[in-house]
């Protein structure tokens, strides 16, 4: 898209932890300079494995592993772990496939989703992923507060008897402590987020030492008994917990589930509630992908590092599950979150591990969420509300997006307890994982040649299974949260679809539509066409849309779900030109289609003459079974057209304001603003303008179309219809409006002889189709039958009766009007009955008067178009006759139909 001026082209996306230097990545020449300002320095271990393991361990491994085994038991705990890792494993396959399909820039998971699915899905899923990280940050901070109160809280009910009991406890105190810790994270993010990146490896060592101390403690520590005191209904309850060491009876007692009240929230636990808490330990699989902006080779590091980290975390969790179920009784596990601390050889190992893991995970989520928000703001997907989040400091730190994120995380802290928002975090993350699987699935189903990931251990089956697993588990965990999140996602999709942000990322919807359309076009066999399912497929030839907009909108109503193509012939010879001038015009015509809000294709051609160009379009326009069967032309007369662009507000200056365009970008969404659109189409013809089309060429076009078996419509006076474009309030087709049909050839002496030939029935069908259109549904159809009532032959009465019966069989609702035209016919036949009829000026004037007498009040008229003369020398006379008959009538469509279009059978 060479002419695109969207700010998304040279977007800037921050990575998760980089703030030193501008880490935005341009799409072209900016790439070199940005890479110098912020070089990619992280390898697979430090850039992917370390942050992924820290995120997956977080607070859950130290404070909720015993909670899971105590309520669910070993077997169900392993089942939950297996389900959780099965879901994330399928998602990891999708992440690996997308990340190895090209250069991954900063922005991680959001970058991959948005650049795979386009701005609408990418923006909505990106915002949901941002909210997931916000809630996850709240979970980690609340978990850290819980761990601190275990040691320093005045109430020893939830912790060990030993400790420095100086901190008062309660709901508001928990909110206060968590707010202070969050403020500390905010300061680090604002002052030096690079501190986190540099300290992550040390943090991993500390956490690993803590985990190792847990694993070796049962080999050293002997059996112990603990008294646990909890406050229930304002009463102190003492519970006896036992640590037995490795014991087969303890293992047998802990195999099955034993759901009971959670002492921190006083709620009854269930499979879904426990799974929601456990799954928060699996929400770190994208931590490595979020580091994409700092990785030396993200296409290799992301899949390799993520898989290694997940396998490592899975093995550690399985070992801890087996250890706890073999050494601690159920009451002990259920009633003490700090079980690892109690049974450790040296409790400070666990305490330091908890603090480091939770603080690291909270800071990681805060930094990652702020970078996602900054990427959304830079991409300008949500307009003004997020515009300030694009502001960065001189060092490149997006401090405004950090403040945005801090405020939202602060709101989640009012939940007070980790378990309260664990379900919400899980639902948001599952939705984000489902989106990643959907992105990979869409790319695979689209069969795009450029989707060639080097990681091959996936298929559309794994993508679909992963997406369905995430969606099902969402509703298993919490149907209310899941439904609300999906509704929120759909609303965001509609919002972004309404804003229609432009991007050079590519639209996966276009690839999928192309794939499906090609398949169905091959199935659309023209040999199987049947008259029962006929519909108009119109090629409307447009010379200058400035004078044809009302006609374009009218034909859009007339197509009835059929094919509608705007055709235009540019005069020229490709041999005399360096490049094809037609290609650069398509964007302007497509923008015009958008502006008029019509469902039409555009086909332009270059030809030495309009007639040859029209022949080309009639032959080659369309594809397969979708080919034009009807040609519509504007009427050839000597009146000078009016400029629609000067009449309609949508084409005036300032029409783009308030249309939802991105800040600093006016016009439509593909680089064509209003002044450019107006300047592209030349002014309408005036007295000094030469005509590019001569009468014989115009009539030749009609003859060519008839020879090709195409129906022909000539449209006159349609500039008199009220405008129908976007932003107009004019309406037509009210119950007082009429659609008049004259199914007889009024230029023939035998005009009253046939009311139901193929051409006449085609007129009726087109009028009926127009009457079915939304804006014409309330209009009434009138059919005028011209008869010679004064003649002695009363055969017309029988013809009229048969015609009424035919209308009944065709289910056409219309009022039949009988028009006596004996005087007009006499003017055509003259006094010499043996001479051939001659259409004199007097006769033509009489026909025009007849039409005006009966159809003056009609909104639109359908007239029978006689065949053009075979002798090109009579073209001027043919057009003069049509001009005289339709002079001053108002919107009129002269139709010559060749196609059988009606059927009385079921």
PDB file of C-alpha atoms in Angstrom, residues 334-510:
ATOM      1  CA  UNK A 334      -6.311 -26.934  53.640  1.00  0.00           C
ATOM      2  CA  UNK A 335      -5.818 -24.667  56.635  1.00  0.00           C
ATOM      3  CA  UNK A 336      -2.342 -23.308  56.088  1.00  0.00           C
ATOM      4  CA  UNK A 337      -1.173 -21.645  52.880  1.00  0.00           C
ATOM      5  CA  UNK A 338       2.394 -21.406  54.273  1.00  0.00           C
ATOM      6  CA  UNK A 339       2.837 -25.167  54.579  1.00  0.00           C
ATOM      7  CA  UNK A 340       6.223 -25.127  52.797  1.00  0.00           C
ATOM      8  CA  UNK A 341       7.491 -22.587  55.264  1.00  0.00           C
ATOM      9  CA  UNK A 342       6.520 -24.752  58.267  1.00  0.00           C
ATOM     10  CA  UNK A 343       8.165 -27.961  57.045  1.00  0.00           C
ATOM     11  CA  UNK A 344      11.343 -26.437  55.627  1.00  0.00           C
ATOM     12  CA  UNK A 345      14.744 -27.134  57.093  1.00  0.00           C
ATOM     13  CA  UNK A 346      15.277 -23.382  57.324  1.00  0.00           C
ATOM     14  CA  UNK A 347      12.043 -21.317  56.860  1.00  0.00           C
ATOM     15  CA  UNK A 348      13.841 -18.179  55.599  1.00  0.00           C
ATOM     16  CA  UNK A 349      14.609 -20.102  52.375  1.00  0.00           C
ATOM     17  CA  UNK A 350      10.904 -20.182  51.576  1.00  0.00           C
ATOM     18  CA  UNK A 351      10.255 -16.682  52.884  1.00  0.00           C
ATOM     19  CA  UNK A 352      12.899 -15.147  50.631  1.00  0.00           C
ATOM     20  CA  UNK A 353      11.725 -17.302  47.710  1.00  0.00           C
ATOM     21  CA  UNK A 354       8.132 -16.144  48.180  1.00  0.00           C
ATOM     22  CA  UNK A 355       9.105 -12.490  48.367  1.00  0.00           C
ATOM     23  CA  UNK A 356      11.407 -12.657  45.354  1.00  0.00           C
ATOM     24  CA  UNK A 357       9.021 -14.684  43.186  1.00  0.00           C
ATOM     25  CA  UNK A 358       5.936 -12.606  43.960  1.00  0.00           C
ATOM     26  CA  UNK A 359       7.692  -9.248  43.676  1.00  0.00           C
ATOM     27  CA  UNK A 360       9.364 -10.308  40.435  1.00  0.00           C
ATOM     28  CA  UNK A 361       6.084 -11.564  38.946  1.00  0.00           C
ATOM     29  CA  UNK A 362       4.192  -8.415  40.010  1.00  0.00           C
ATOM     30  CA  UNK A 363       6.827  -6.149  38.479  1.00  0.00           C
ATOM     31  CA  UNK A 364       6.970  -8.274  35.348  1.00  0.00           C
ATOM     32  CA  UNK A 365       3.188  -8.004  34.911  1.00  0.00           C
ATOM     33  CA  UNK A 366       3.170  -4.250  35.569  1.00  0.00           C
ATOM     34  CA  UNK A 367       5.951  -3.632  33.063  1.00  0.00           C
ATOM     35  CA  UNK A 368       4.491  -6.022  30.492  1.00  0.00           C
ATOM     36  CA  UNK A 369       0.987  -4.548  30.790  1.00  0.00           C
ATOM     37  CA  UNK A 370       2.293  -1.001  30.409  1.00  0.00           C
ATOM     38  CA  UNK A 371       4.214  -1.969  27.258  1.00  0.00           C
ATOM     39  CA  UNK A 372       1.127  -3.562  25.736  1.00  0.00           C
ATOM     40  CA  UNK A 373      -0.871  -0.430  26.514  1.00  0.00           C
ATOM     41  CA  UNK A 374       1.866   1.719  25.008  1.00  0.00           C
ATOM     42  CA  UNK A 375       1.828  -0.415  21.851  1.00  0.00           C
ATOM     43  CA  UNK A 376      -1.952   0.007  21.581  1.00  0.00           C
ATOM     44  CA  UNK A 377      -1.579   3.750  22.021  1.00  0.00           C
ATOM     45  CA  UNK A 378       1.165   4.046  19.413  1.00  0.00           C
ATOM     46  CA  UNK A 379      -0.936   2.046  16.960  1.00  0.00           C
ATOM     47  CA  UNK A 380      -3.782   4.548  17.591  1.00  0.00           C
ATOM     48  CA  UNK A 381      -6.406   1.821  17.637  1.00  0.00           C
ATOM     49  CA  UNK A 382      -8.538   3.413  20.365  1.00  0.00           C
ATOM     50  CA  UNK A 383      -8.082   7.071  19.540  1.00  0.00           C
ATOM     51  CA  UNK A 384      -7.984   9.851  22.113  1.00  0.00           C
ATOM     52  CA  UNK A 385      -8.622   7.851  25.339  1.00  0.00           C
ATOM     53  CA  UNK A 386      -5.296   6.049  24.981  1.00  0.00           C
ATOM     54  CA  UNK A 387      -3.421   8.788  23.114  1.00  0.00           C
ATOM     55  CA  UNK A 388      -1.484  10.000  26.213  1.00  0.00           C
ATOM     56  CA  UNK A 389      -0.194   6.463  26.785  1.00  0.00           C
ATOM     57  CA  UNK A 390       2.030   6.894  23.712  1.00  0.00           C
ATOM     58  CA  UNK A 391       4.111   9.538  25.518  1.00  0.00           C
ATOM     59  CA  UNK A 392       7.581   8.423  26.537  1.00  0.00           C
ATOM     60  CA  UNK A 393      10.433   9.923  28.482  1.00  0.00           C
ATOM     61  CA  UNK A 394      13.697  11.010  26.895  1.00  0.00           C
ATOM     62  CA  UNK A 395      15.088   7.546  27.603  1.00  0.00           C
ATOM     63  CA  UNK A 396      12.118   5.871  25.924  1.00  0.00           C
ATOM     64  CA  UNK A 397      10.250   4.803  29.062  1.00  0.00           C
ATOM     65  CA  UNK A 398       6.434   4.952  28.474  1.00  0.00           C
ATOM     66  CA  UNK A 399       5.736   6.539  31.855  1.00  0.00           C
ATOM     67  CA  UNK A 400       2.163   7.567  31.049  1.00  0.00           C
ATOM     68  CA  UNK A 401       1.142   4.008  30.169  1.00  0.00           C
ATOM     69  CA  UNK A 402       2.817   2.877  33.403  1.00  0.00           C
ATOM     70  CA  UNK A 403       0.608   5.317  35.327  1.00  0.00           C
ATOM     71  CA  UNK A 404      -2.483   4.092  33.468  1.00  0.00           C
ATOM     72  CA  UNK A 405      -1.608   0.509  34.395  1.00  0.00           C
ATOM     73  CA  UNK A 406      -0.839   1.396  38.014  1.00  0.00           C
ATOM     74  CA  UNK A 407      -4.287   2.975  38.452  1.00  0.00           C
ATOM     75  CA  UNK A 408      -6.055  -0.116  37.086  1.00  0.00           C
ATOM     76  CA  UNK A 409      -3.978  -2.518  39.185  1.00  0.00           C
ATOM     77  CA  UNK A 410      -4.798  -0.397  42.224  1.00  0.00           C
ATOM     78  CA  UNK A 411      -8.488  -0.991  41.508  1.00  0.00           C
ATOM     79  CA  UNK A 412      -7.977  -4.778  41.515  1.00  0.00           C
ATOM     80  CA  UNK A 413      -6.324  -4.598  44.954  1.00  0.00           C
ATOM     81  CA  UNK A 414      -9.678  -3.774  46.525  1.00  0.00           C
ATOM     82  CA  UNK A 415     -10.549  -7.455  46.068  1.00  0.00           C
ATOM     83  CA  UNK A 416      -8.485  -7.975  49.227  1.00  0.00           C
ATOM     84  CA  UNK A 417      -7.733 -11.673  48.650  1.00  0.00           C
ATOM     85  CA  UNK A 418      -5.791 -13.534  45.987  1.00  0.00           C
ATOM     86  CA  UNK A 419      -8.440 -16.239  45.584  1.00  0.00           C
ATOM     87  CA  UNK A 420     -11.159 -13.647  44.885  1.00  0.00           C
ATOM     88  CA  UNK A 421      -9.714 -12.446  41.566  1.00  0.00           C
ATOM     89  CA  UNK A 422      -7.955 -15.672  40.577  1.00  0.00           C
ATOM     90  CA  UNK A 423     -10.965 -16.724  38.486  1.00  0.00           C
ATOM     91  CA  UNK A 424     -11.059 -13.404  36.638  1.00  0.00           C
ATOM     92  CA  UNK A 425      -7.326 -13.614  35.865  1.00  0.00           C
ATOM     93  CA  UNK A 426      -7.722 -17.168  34.577  1.00  0.00           C
ATOM     94  CA  UNK A 427     -10.686 -16.246  32.345  1.00  0.00           C
ATOM     95  CA  UNK A 428      -8.835 -13.310  30.807  1.00  0.00           C
ATOM     96  CA  UNK A 429      -5.726 -15.358  30.136  1.00  0.00           C
ATOM     97  CA  UNK A 430      -7.718 -18.244  28.661  1.00  0.00           C
ATOM     98  CA  UNK A 431      -9.399 -15.782  26.311  1.00  0.00           C
ATOM     99  CA  UNK A 432      -6.000 -14.411  25.272  1.00  0.00           C
ATOM    100  CA  UNK A 433      -4.689 -17.943  24.699  1.00  0.00           C
ATOM    101  CA  UNK A 434      -7.782 -18.773  22.648  1.00  0.00           C
ATOM    102  CA  UNK A 435      -7.015 -15.710  20.520  1.00  0.00           C
ATOM    103  CA  UNK A 436      -3.474 -16.925  19.853  1.00  0.00           C
ATOM    104  CA  UNK A 437      -4.832 -20.313  18.789  1.00  0.00           C
ATOM    105  CA  UNK A 438      -7.417 -18.552  16.618  1.00  0.00           C
ATOM    106  CA  UNK A 439      -4.698 -16.474  14.959  1.00  0.00           C
ATOM    107  CA  UNK A 440      -2.688 -19.553  14.074  1.00  0.00           C
ATOM    108  CA  UNK A 441      -5.821 -21.429  12.992  1.00  0.00           C
ATOM    109  CA  UNK A 442      -6.886 -18.575  10.709  1.00  0.00           C
ATOM    110  CA  UNK A 443      -3.446 -18.383   9.123  1.00  0.00           C
ATOM    111  CA  UNK A 444      -3.450 -22.125   8.540  1.00  0.00           C
ATOM    112  CA  UNK A 445      -6.987 -22.191   7.110  1.00  0.00           C
ATOM    113  CA  UNK A 446      -6.301 -19.191   4.883  1.00  0.00           C
ATOM    114  CA  UNK A 447      -3.569 -21.250   3.156  1.00  0.00           C
ATOM    115  CA  UNK A 448      -1.556 -18.104   2.530  1.00  0.00           C
ATOM    116  CA  UNK A 449       1.658 -18.916   0.637  1.00  0.00           C
ATOM    117  CA  UNK A 450       3.652 -16.637   2.947  1.00  0.00           C
ATOM    118  CA  UNK A 451       2.619 -18.556   6.071  1.00  0.00           C
ATOM    119  CA  UNK A 452       5.702 -20.775   6.242  1.00  0.00           C
ATOM    120  CA  UNK A 453       6.709 -21.173   9.913  1.00  0.00           C
ATOM    121  CA  UNK A 454       9.937 -23.010  10.533  1.00  0.00           C
ATOM    122  CA  UNK A 455       8.302 -24.642  13.560  1.00  0.00           C
ATOM    123  CA  UNK A 456       6.282 -27.520  12.100  1.00  0.00           C
ATOM    124  CA  UNK A 457       5.000 -29.359  15.197  1.00  0.00           C
ATOM    125  CA  UNK A 458       1.459 -27.998  14.849  1.00  0.00           C
ATOM    126  CA  UNK A 459      -1.593 -28.318  12.635  1.00  0.00           C
ATOM    127  CA  UNK A 460      -5.011 -26.758  12.368  1.00  0.00           C
ATOM    128  CA  UNK A 461      -6.254 -29.592  14.578  1.00  0.00           C
ATOM    129  CA  UNK A 462      -4.014 -28.523  17.473  1.00  0.00           C
ATOM    130  CA  UNK A 463      -5.020 -24.880  16.983  1.00  0.00           C
ATOM    131  CA  UNK A 464      -8.720 -25.689  16.945  1.00  0.00           C
ATOM    132  CA  UNK A 465      -8.431 -28.052  19.902  1.00  0.00           C
ATOM    133  CA  UNK A 466      -6.453 -25.478  21.879  1.00  0.00           C
ATOM    134  CA  UNK A 467      -8.970 -22.732  21.157  1.00  0.00           C
ATOM    135  CA  UNK A 468     -11.966 -24.918  22.070  1.00  0.00           C
ATOM    136  CA  UNK A 469     -10.220 -26.150  25.221  1.00  0.00           C
ATOM    137  CA  UNK A 470      -9.625 -22.591  26.378  1.00  0.00           C
ATOM    138  CA  UNK A 471     -13.223 -21.558  25.700  1.00  0.00           C
ATOM    139  CA  UNK A 472     -14.700 -24.625  27.413  1.00  0.00           C
ATOM    140  CA  UNK A 473     -12.471 -24.247  30.453  1.00  0.00           C
ATOM    141  CA  UNK A 474     -13.431 -20.579  30.714  1.00  0.00           C
ATOM    142  CA  UNK A 475     -17.067 -21.507  31.221  1.00  0.00           C
ATOM    143  CA  UNK A 476     -16.169 -24.389  33.542  1.00  0.00           C
ATOM    144  CA  UNK A 477     -14.295 -21.957  35.781  1.00  0.00           C
ATOM    145  CA  UNK A 478     -16.849 -19.143  35.824  1.00  0.00           C
ATOM    146  CA  UNK A 479     -19.672 -18.826  33.313  1.00  0.00           C
ATOM    147  CA  UNK A 480     -20.522 -15.264  34.371  1.00  0.00           C
ATOM    148  CA  UNK A 481     -16.980 -13.936  33.998  1.00  0.00           C
ATOM    149  CA  UNK A 482     -16.576 -15.827  30.712  1.00  0.00           C
ATOM    150  CA  UNK A 483     -19.793 -14.487  29.227  1.00  0.00           C
ATOM    151  CA  UNK A 484     -18.966 -10.944  30.332  1.00  0.00           C
ATOM    152  CA  UNK A 485     -15.437 -11.142  28.870  1.00  0.00           C
ATOM    153  CA  UNK A 486     -16.713 -12.446  25.522  1.00  0.00           C
ATOM    154  CA  UNK A 487     -19.373  -9.722  25.393  1.00  0.00           C
ATOM    155  CA  UNK A 488     -16.679  -7.165  26.173  1.00  0.00           C
ATOM    156  CA  UNK A 489     -14.510  -8.611  23.406  1.00  0.00           C
ATOM    157  CA  UNK A 490     -17.370  -8.392  20.892  1.00  0.00           C
ATOM    158  CA  UNK A 491     -18.089  -4.791  21.870  1.00  0.00           C
ATOM    159  CA  UNK A 492     -14.422  -3.924  21.351  1.00  0.00           C
ATOM    160  CA  UNK A 493     -14.535  -5.662  17.962  1.00  0.00           C
ATOM    161  CA  UNK A 494     -17.583  -3.638  16.934  1.00  0.00           C
ATOM    162  CA  UNK A 495     -15.968  -0.443  18.144  1.00  0.00           C
ATOM    163  CA  UNK A 496     -12.782  -1.050  16.179  1.00  0.00           C
ATOM    164  CA  UNK A 497     -14.781  -2.165  13.140  1.00  0.00           C
ATOM    165  CA  UNK A 498     -16.717   1.107  13.311  1.00  0.00           C
ATOM    166  CA  UNK A 499     -13.497   3.121  13.613  1.00  0.00           C
ATOM    167  CA  UNK A 500     -11.981   1.050  10.777  1.00  0.00           C
ATOM    168  CA  UNK A 501      -8.324   1.675  11.644  1.00  0.00           C
ATOM    169  CA  UNK A 502      -5.973   1.342   8.702  1.00  0.00           C
ATOM    170  CA  UNK A 503      -2.963  -0.904   8.864  1.00  0.00           C
ATOM    171  CA  UNK A 504      -0.313  -2.365   6.633  1.00  0.00           C
ATOM    172  CA  UNK A 505      -0.312  -5.523   8.736  1.00  0.00           C
ATOM    173  CA  UNK A 506      -2.723  -7.358   6.474  1.00  0.00           C
ATOM    174  CA  UNK A 507      -6.227  -8.500   7.291  1.00  0.00           C
ATOM    175  CA  UNK A 508      -6.661 -12.197   7.984  1.00  0.00           C
ATOM    176  CA  UNK A 509     -10.352 -11.780   7.182  1.00  0.00           C
ATOM    177  CA  UNK A 510      -9.426 -10.891   3.602  1.00  0.00           C
TER     178      UNK A 510
END
